[in-house]
Coordinates of C-alpha atoms in Angstrom, one line a residue:
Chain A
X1 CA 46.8 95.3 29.9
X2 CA 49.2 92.3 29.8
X3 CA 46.7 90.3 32.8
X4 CA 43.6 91.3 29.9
X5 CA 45.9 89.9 26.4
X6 CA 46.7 86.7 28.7
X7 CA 43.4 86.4 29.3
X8 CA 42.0 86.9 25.6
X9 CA 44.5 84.9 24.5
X10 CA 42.7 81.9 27.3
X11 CA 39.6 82.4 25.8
X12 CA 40.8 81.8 22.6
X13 CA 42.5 79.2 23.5
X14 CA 39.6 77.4 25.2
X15 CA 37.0 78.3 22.1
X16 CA 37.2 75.2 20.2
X17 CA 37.3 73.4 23.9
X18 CA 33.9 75.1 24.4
X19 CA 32.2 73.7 21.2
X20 CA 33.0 77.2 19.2
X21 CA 35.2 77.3 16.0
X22 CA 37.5 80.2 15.4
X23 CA 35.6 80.5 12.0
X24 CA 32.0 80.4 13.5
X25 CA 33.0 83.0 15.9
X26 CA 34.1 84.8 13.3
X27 CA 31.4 84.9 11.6
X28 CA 29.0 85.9 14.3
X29 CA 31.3 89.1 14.8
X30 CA 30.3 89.8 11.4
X31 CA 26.6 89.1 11.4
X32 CA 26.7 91.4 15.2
X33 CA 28.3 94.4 13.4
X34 CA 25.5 94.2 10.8
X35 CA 22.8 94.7 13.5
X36 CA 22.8 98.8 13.5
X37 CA 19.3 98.5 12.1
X38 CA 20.1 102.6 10.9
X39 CA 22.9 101.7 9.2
X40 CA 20.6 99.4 7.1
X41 CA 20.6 100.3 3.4
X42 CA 17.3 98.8 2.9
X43 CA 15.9 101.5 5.6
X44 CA 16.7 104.0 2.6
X45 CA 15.4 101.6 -0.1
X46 CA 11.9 101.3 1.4
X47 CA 11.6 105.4 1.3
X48 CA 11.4 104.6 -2.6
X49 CA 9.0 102.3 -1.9
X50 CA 6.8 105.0 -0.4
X51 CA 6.6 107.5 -3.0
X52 CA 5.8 104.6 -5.6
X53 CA 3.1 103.6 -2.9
X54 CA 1.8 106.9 -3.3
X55 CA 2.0 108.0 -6.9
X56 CA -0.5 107.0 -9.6
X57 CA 0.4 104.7 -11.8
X58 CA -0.6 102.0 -14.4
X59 CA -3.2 102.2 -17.2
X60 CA -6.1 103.4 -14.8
X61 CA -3.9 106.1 -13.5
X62 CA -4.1 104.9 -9.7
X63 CA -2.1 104.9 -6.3
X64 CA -2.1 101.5 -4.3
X65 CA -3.4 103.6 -1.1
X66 CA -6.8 101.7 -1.3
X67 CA -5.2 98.7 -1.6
X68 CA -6.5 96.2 1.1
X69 CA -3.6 94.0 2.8
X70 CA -6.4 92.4 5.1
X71 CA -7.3 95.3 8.2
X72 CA -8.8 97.5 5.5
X73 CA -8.3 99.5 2.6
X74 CA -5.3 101.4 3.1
X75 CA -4.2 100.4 6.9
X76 CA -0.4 99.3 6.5
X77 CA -0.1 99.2 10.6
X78 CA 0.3 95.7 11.2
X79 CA -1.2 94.3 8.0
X80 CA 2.0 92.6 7.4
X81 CA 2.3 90.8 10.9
X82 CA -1.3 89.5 9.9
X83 CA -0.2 87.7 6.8
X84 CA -0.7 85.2 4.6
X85 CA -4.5 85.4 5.2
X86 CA -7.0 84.4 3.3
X87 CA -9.1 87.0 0.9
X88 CA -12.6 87.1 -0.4
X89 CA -12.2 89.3 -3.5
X90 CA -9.7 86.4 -5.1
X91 CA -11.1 83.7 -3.0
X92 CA -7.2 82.1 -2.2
X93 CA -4.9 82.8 0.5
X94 CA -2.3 85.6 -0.5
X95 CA 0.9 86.6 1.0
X96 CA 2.8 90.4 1.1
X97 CA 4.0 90.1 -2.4
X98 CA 0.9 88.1 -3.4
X99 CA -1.6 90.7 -2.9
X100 CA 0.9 93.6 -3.9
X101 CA 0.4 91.7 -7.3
X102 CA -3.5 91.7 -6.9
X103 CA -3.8 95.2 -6.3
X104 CA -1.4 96.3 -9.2
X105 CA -4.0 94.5 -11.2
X106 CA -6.8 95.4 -10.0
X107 CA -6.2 99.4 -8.8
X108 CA -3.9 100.4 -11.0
X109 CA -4.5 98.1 -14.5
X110 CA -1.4 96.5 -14.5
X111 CA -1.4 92.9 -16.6
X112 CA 0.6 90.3 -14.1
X113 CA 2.5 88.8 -17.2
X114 CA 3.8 93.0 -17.7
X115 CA 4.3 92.9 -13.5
X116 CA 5.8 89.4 -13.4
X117 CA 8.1 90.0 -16.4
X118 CA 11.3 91.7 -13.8
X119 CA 10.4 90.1 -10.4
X120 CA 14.0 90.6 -8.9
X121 CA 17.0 93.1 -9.0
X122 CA 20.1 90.8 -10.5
X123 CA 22.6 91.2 -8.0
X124 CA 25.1 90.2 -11.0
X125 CA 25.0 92.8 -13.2
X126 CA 24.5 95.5 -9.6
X127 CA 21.0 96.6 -10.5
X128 CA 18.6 98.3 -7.6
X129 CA 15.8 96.1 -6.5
X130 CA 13.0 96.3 -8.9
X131 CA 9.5 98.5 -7.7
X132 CA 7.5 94.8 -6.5
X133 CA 10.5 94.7 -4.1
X134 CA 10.8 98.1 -3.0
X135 CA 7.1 97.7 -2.4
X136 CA 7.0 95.0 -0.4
X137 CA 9.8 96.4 1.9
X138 CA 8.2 99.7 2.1
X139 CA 4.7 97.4 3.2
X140 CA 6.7 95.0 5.4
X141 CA 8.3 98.1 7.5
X142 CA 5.1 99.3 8.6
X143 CA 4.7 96.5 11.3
X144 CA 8.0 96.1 12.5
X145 CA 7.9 95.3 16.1
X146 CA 4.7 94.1 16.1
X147 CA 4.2 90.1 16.6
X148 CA 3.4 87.6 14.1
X149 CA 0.1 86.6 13.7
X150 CA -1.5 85.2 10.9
X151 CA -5.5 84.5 11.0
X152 CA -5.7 80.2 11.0
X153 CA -9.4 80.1 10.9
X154 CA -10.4 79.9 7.3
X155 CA -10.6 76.6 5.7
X156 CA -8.0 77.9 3.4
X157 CA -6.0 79.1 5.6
X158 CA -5.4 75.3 7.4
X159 CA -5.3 74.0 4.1
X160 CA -2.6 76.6 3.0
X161 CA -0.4 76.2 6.0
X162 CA -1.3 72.3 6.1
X163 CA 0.3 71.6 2.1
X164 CA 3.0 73.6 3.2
X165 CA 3.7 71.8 5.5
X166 CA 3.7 68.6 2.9
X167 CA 5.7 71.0 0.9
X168 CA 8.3 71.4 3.2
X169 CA 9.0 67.5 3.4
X170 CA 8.6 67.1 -0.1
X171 CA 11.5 65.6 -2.0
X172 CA 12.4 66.3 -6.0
X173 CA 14.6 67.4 -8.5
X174 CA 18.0 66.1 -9.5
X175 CA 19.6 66.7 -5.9
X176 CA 16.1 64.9 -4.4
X177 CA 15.9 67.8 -2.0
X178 CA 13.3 68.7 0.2
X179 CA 13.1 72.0 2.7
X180 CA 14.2 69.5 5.1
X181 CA 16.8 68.3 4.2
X182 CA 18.5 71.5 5.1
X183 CA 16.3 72.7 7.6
X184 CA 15.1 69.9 9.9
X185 CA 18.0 69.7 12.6
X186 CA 19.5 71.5 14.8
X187 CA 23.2 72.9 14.4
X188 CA 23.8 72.3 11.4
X189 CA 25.6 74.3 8.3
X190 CA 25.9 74.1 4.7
X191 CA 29.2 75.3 3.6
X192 CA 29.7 78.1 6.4
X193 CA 26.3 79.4 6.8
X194 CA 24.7 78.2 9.6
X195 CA 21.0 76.5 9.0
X196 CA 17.9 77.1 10.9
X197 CA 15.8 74.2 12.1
X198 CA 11.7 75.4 10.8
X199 CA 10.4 71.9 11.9
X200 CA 11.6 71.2 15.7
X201 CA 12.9 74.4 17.3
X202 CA 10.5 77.4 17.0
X203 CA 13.0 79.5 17.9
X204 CA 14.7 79.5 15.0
X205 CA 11.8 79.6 12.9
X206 CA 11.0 82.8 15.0
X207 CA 14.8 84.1 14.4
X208 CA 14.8 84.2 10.4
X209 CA 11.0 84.6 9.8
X210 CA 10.7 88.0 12.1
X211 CA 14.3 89.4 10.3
X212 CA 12.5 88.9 6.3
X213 CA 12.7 91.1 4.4
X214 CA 15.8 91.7 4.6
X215 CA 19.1 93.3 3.0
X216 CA 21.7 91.2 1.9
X217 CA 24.7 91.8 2.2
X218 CA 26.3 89.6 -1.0
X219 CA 23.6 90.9 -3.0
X220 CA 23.6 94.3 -2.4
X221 CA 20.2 94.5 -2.8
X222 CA 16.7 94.1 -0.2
X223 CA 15.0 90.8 -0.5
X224 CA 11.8 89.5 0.7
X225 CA 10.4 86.0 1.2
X226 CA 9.4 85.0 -2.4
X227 CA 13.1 85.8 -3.5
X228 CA 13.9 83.6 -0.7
X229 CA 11.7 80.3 -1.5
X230 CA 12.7 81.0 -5.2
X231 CA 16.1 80.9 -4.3
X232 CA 16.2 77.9 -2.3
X233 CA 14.5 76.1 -5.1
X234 CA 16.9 77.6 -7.7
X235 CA 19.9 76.1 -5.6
X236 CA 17.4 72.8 -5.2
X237 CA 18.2 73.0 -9.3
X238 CA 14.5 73.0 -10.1
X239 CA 12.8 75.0 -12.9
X240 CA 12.0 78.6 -11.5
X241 CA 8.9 78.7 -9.0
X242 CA 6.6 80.9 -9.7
X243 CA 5.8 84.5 -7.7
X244 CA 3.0 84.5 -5.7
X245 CA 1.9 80.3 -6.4
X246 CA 0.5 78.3 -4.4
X247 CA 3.7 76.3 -3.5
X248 CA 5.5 79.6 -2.1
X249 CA 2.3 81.0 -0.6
X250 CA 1.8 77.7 1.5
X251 CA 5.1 77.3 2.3
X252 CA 5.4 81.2 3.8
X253 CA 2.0 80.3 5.7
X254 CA 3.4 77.2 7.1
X255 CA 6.7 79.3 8.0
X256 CA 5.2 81.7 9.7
X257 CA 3.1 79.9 11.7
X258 CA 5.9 78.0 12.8
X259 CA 7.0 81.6 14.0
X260 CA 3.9 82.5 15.4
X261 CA 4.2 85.2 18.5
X262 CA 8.2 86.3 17.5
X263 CA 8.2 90.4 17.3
X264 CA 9.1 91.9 13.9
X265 CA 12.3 93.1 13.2
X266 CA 12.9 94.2 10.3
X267 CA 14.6 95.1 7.9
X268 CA 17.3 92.0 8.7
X269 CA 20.2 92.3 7.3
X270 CA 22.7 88.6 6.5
X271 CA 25.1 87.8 4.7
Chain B
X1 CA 5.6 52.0 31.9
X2 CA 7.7 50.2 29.6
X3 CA 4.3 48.9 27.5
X4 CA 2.9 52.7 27.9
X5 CA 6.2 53.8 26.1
X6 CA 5.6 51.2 23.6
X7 CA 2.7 52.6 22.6
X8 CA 3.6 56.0 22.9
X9 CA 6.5 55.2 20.7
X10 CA 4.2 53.4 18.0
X11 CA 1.7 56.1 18.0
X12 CA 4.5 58.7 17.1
X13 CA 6.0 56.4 14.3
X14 CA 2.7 56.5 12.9
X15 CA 2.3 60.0 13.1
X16 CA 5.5 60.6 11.2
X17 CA 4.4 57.9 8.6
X18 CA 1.0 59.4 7.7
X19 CA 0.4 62.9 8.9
X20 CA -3.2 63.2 7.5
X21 CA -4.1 60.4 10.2
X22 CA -3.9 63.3 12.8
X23 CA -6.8 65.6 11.1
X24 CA -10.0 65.4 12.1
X25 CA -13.1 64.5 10.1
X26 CA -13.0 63.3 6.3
X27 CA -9.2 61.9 5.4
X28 CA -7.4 64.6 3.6
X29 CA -4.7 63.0 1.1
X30 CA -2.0 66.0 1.9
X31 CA 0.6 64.7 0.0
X32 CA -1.5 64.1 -3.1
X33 CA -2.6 68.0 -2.4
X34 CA 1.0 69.4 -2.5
X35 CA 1.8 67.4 -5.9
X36 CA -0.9 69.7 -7.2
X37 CA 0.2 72.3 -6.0
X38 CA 3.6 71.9 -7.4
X39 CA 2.2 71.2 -10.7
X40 CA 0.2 74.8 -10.4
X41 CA 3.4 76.4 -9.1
X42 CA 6.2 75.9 -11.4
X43 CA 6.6 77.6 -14.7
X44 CA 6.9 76.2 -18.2
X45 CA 8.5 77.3 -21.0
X46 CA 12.3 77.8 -22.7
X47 CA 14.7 77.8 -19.5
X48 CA 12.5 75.7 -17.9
X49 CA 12.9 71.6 -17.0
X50 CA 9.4 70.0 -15.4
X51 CA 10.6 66.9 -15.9
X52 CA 12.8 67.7 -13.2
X53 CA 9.9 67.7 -10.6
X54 CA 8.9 64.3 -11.6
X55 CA 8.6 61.8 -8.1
X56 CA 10.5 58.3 -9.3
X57 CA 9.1 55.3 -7.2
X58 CA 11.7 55.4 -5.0
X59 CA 11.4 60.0 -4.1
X60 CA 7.6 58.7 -3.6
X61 CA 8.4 56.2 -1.1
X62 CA 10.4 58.8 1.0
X63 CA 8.0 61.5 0.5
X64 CA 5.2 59.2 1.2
X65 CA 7.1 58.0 4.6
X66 CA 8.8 61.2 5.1
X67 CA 12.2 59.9 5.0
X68 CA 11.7 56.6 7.2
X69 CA 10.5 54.0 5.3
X70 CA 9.1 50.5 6.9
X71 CA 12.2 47.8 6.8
X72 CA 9.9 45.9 3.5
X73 CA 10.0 49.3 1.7
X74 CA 13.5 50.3 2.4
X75 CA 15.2 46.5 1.3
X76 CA 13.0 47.2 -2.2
X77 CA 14.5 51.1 -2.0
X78 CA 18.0 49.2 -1.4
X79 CA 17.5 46.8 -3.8
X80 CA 16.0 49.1 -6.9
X81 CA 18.7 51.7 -6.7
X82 CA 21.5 49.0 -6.5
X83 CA 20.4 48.2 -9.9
X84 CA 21.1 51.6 -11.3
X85 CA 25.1 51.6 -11.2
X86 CA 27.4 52.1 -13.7
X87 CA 30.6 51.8 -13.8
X88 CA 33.5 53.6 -16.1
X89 CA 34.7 52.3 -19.1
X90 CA 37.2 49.9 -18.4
X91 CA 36.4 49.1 -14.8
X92 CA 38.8 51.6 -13.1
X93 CA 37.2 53.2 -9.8
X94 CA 40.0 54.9 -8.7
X95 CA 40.7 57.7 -11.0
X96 CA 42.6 61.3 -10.4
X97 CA 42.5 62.1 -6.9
X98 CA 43.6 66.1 -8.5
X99 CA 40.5 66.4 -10.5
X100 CA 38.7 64.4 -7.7
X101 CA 40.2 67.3 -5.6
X102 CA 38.3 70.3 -7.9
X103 CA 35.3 68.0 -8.2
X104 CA 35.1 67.9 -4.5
X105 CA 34.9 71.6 -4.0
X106 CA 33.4 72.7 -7.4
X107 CA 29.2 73.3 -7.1
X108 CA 28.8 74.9 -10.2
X109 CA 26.1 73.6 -12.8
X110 CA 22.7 72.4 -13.5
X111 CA 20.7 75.7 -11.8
X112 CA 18.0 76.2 -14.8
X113 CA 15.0 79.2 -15.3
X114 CA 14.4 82.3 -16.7
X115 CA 16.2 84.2 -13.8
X116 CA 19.8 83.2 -13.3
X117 CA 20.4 80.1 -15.1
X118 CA 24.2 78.7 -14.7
X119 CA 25.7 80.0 -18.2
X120 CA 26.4 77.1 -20.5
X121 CA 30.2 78.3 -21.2
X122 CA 31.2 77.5 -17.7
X123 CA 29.5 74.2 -17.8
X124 CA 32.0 72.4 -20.0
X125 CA 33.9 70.8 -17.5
X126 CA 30.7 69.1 -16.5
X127 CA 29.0 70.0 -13.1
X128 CA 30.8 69.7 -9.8
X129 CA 30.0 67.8 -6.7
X130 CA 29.7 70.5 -4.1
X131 CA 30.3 67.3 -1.5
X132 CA 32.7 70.3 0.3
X133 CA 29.4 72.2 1.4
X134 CA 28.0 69.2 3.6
X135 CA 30.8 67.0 4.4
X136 CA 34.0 68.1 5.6
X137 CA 37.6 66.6 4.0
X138 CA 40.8 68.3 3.5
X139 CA 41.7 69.6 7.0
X140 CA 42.6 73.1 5.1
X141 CA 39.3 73.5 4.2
X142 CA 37.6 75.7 7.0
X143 CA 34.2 76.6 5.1
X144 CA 32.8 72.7 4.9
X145 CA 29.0 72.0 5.5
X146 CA 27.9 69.6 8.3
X147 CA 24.7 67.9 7.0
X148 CA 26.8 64.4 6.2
X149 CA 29.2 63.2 8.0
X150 CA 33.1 63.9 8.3
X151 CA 35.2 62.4 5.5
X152 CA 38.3 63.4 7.0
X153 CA 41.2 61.1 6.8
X154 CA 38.9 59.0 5.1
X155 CA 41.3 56.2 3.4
X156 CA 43.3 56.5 6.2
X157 CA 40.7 55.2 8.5
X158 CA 39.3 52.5 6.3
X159 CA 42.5 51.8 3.9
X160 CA 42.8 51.4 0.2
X161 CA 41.1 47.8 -0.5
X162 CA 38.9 46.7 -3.6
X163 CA 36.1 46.4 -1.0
X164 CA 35.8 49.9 0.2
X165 CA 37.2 51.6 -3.3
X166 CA 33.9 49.8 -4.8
X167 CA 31.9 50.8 -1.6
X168 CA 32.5 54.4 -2.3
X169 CA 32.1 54.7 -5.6
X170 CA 28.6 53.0 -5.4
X171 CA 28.1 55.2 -2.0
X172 CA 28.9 58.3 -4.0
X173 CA 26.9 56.6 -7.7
X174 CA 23.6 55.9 -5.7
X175 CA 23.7 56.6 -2.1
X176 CA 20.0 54.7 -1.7
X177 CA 21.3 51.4 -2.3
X178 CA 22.4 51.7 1.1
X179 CA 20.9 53.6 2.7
X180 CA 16.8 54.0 1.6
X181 CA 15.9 57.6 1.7
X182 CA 19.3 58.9 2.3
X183 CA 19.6 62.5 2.3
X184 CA 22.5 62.3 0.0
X185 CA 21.9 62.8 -3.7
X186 CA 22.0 60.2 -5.8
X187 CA 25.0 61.7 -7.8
X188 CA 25.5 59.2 -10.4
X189 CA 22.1 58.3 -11.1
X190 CA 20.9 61.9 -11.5
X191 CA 24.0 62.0 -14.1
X192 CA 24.9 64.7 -11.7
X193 CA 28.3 63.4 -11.9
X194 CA 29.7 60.9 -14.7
X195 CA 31.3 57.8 -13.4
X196 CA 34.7 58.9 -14.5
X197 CA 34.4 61.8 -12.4
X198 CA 33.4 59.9 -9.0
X199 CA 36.1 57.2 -9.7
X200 CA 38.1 60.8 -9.1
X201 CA 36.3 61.8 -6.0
X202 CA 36.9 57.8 -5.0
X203 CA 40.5 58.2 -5.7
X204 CA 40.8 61.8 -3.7
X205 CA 39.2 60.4 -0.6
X206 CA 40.9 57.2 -0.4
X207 CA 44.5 57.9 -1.5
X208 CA 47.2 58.1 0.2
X209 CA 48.6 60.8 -1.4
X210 CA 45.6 62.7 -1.4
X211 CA 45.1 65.8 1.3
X212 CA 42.6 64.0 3.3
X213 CA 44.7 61.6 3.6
X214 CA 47.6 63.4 5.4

């Protein structure tokens, strides 16, 4: 017992020797006990998300179960490994939440201003993630483990994941941020949280983009990839992007291709 | 060799300078493409700022050169921003290392939109720096970023003369007249921060008496 402290007490003492703060290693302890994938709260939110799947709703009274996510109307296997692809019926490239929005309107009646109006739970003022993100978990969860694979064939397609990649180097707004500036080298952290690398180290790409969406922790609440490139742009103190635009539709298509291959795990869960 | 790494070297410079050069067929203006796209993407309305998404010559530049700009481009970059500086009434760049201190830390303000705009109550202190969440400073501050470089001991390394007091402040005021396409922002000339406050921050990372200091 007194051979093992001795020994902890070593490898404690050679940490910051080895390149590893006290407060890093912390924080992975933390992150680790989050892992237990069925201790995930936003496993239980997404069984919401099923029933409002399911039930009719909207002015014309429908379900989304004919709802086409690109293998079909209806098939959830693996439709969301398979996106942001390119559609016919609205002739643009659409993302998860993107054609969640389409099929509101178009299946069940729905205007996008009345959708649009409450895009996320407020993690301020403790409300539950709103139906478009329940929905989009629920959608998500149906190819976990399966790899990410987006279709880069149509024209669209390149063009989509092409701008976003433009997008991602593109600097504005008072703090003259772009994507990169946070998110174009390795080991590097903003405050605490450590910062992935999208640009030069696919492994990292892979690491966040097969963990979304996620649950998070300091929000209380499930959040999926639009939240994400609305926050980022919130914090970049620009005027609010909008759901489903082109700007965060690129940028997801040039994201995930950047984590092309990397198996689905989901839901994450961070801080 | 050496010539083969020459040109290996001046073909991936090129790349990084004009991305669209790599596509095949008809020349694709990418960059012009994402401004639209932007200009699709972001909402109008009350809450709202699109002025804020405006490219001024010098974001254009960078964006154009993705952040390494030909020598020509970045003296004019160097030489444009310069130009920008103010300074406080009266002259004084060394202000109150205590409020510098707050400012250093404080990253509240300026976050606009429908969805979660900073409340105006808390804004009347004026906005903080947030410099905390990139570089590091005080030694008892555990939770700095590492995107900038460490200011640690600061005026300890480089003293307390006119020189570097008016280096930092113009640093801090408009970090492209140093450095073209900095990845710093350009605190004063946003009027992130007025010039009173960064003669504070000047004053809490070059006094003596100050924590990064000690």
């Amino acid at each position: 017992m007194t051979k093992l402290k001795t020994l902890a007490a070593g490898i404690a003492l050679l940490m910051p020797a080895l390149g590893m703060s006290q407060e890093l290693k912390t924080a992975d302890e933390y992150r680790a006990a989050l892992q237990d994938k069925f201790a995930n709260p936003a496993t239980l939110i997404a069984d919401r998300g099923e029933s409002l799947f399911k039930e009719k709703r909207g002015p014309k009274n429908a379900s989304l179960e004919k709802c086409d996510f690109g293998k079909g109307p209806g098939v959830l296997k693996g439709a969301f490994a398979e996106l942001p692809r390119y559609f016919k019926d609205t002739n643009k490239v659409e993302d998860l939440e993107s054609r969640i929005v389409t099929c509101m309107v178009t299946l069940q009646g729905f205007t996008e201003a009345e959708i649009k109006a409450k895009l996320f739970g407020s993690q301020q003022v403790n409300e539950p993630n709103t139906d478009l993100e329940v929905l989009a978990l629920y959608i998500a969860l149906q190819s976990d483990g399966m790899k990410i694979n987006p279709p880069l064939k149509h024209p669209k397609e390149k063009e989509a994941r092409m701008v976003g990649e433009a997008l991602f180097f593109t600097r504005h707004g008072l703090m003259d941020f772009s994507c990169a500036t946070c998110h174009a080298s390795d080991n590097k952290r903003i405050r605490l949280q450590e910062l992935g690398n999208f640009v030069g180290n696919k492994k990292d790409a892979q690491k966040t983009m097969s963990t979304w969406p996620t649950y998070r922790v300091s929000h209380g609440l499930a959040r999926n990839m639009q939240h994400r490139m609305w926050d980022c742009m919130w914090q970049m103190r620009l005027p609010d992007v909008d759901y489903a635009s082109p700007v965060t539709v690129a940028l997801i298509s040039f994201l995930t291709d950047q984590a092309r291959g990397a198996t689905l795990n989901i839901p994450g869960i961070r801080r | 060799m050496n010539r083969i790494r020459l040109i290996a070297l001046t073909c991936a410079a090129l790349g990084a300078a004009t991305p669209s050069m790599a596509q095949k067929g008809p020349k694709i203006d990418v960059q012009a493409l994402a401004n639209q796209y932007i200009v699709a993407s972001f909402l109008p309305g009350e809450g709202q700022d699109l002025s804020r998404l405006k490219q001024d010559e010098t974001i254009q530049a960078c964006n154009q050169y993705r952040d390494n700009p030909p020598d020509k481009v970045a003296a004019a970059i160097n030489e444009r921003e310069a130009k920008t500086i103010k300074y406080p009434d009266g002259g004084k760049l060394m202000g109150d290392w205590k409020n510098g201190e707050k400012l250093y830390a404080g990253g509240f303000g300026m976050r606009i939109g429908r969805i979660e705009p900073d409340p105006p109550a808390r804004q009347k202190g004026g906005n903080g720096g947030n410099c905390y969440a990139c570089h590091a400073a005080d030694p008892k501050e555990i939770a700095f970023g590492t995107l900038g470089p460490s200011l640690m001991g600061y005026g300890k390394l480089r003293g307390t003369g006119d020189d570097i007091i008016k280096y930092t402040y113009d640093k801090i005021y408009n970090a492209q007249a140093f450095t073209a396409c900095s990845q710093m922002p350009r605190m004063g000339y946003h009027g992130i921060l007025r010039p009173e406050q960064i003669a504070d921050i000047v004053a809490y990372l070059i006094s003596p008496d100050s924590p990064v200091n000690k």
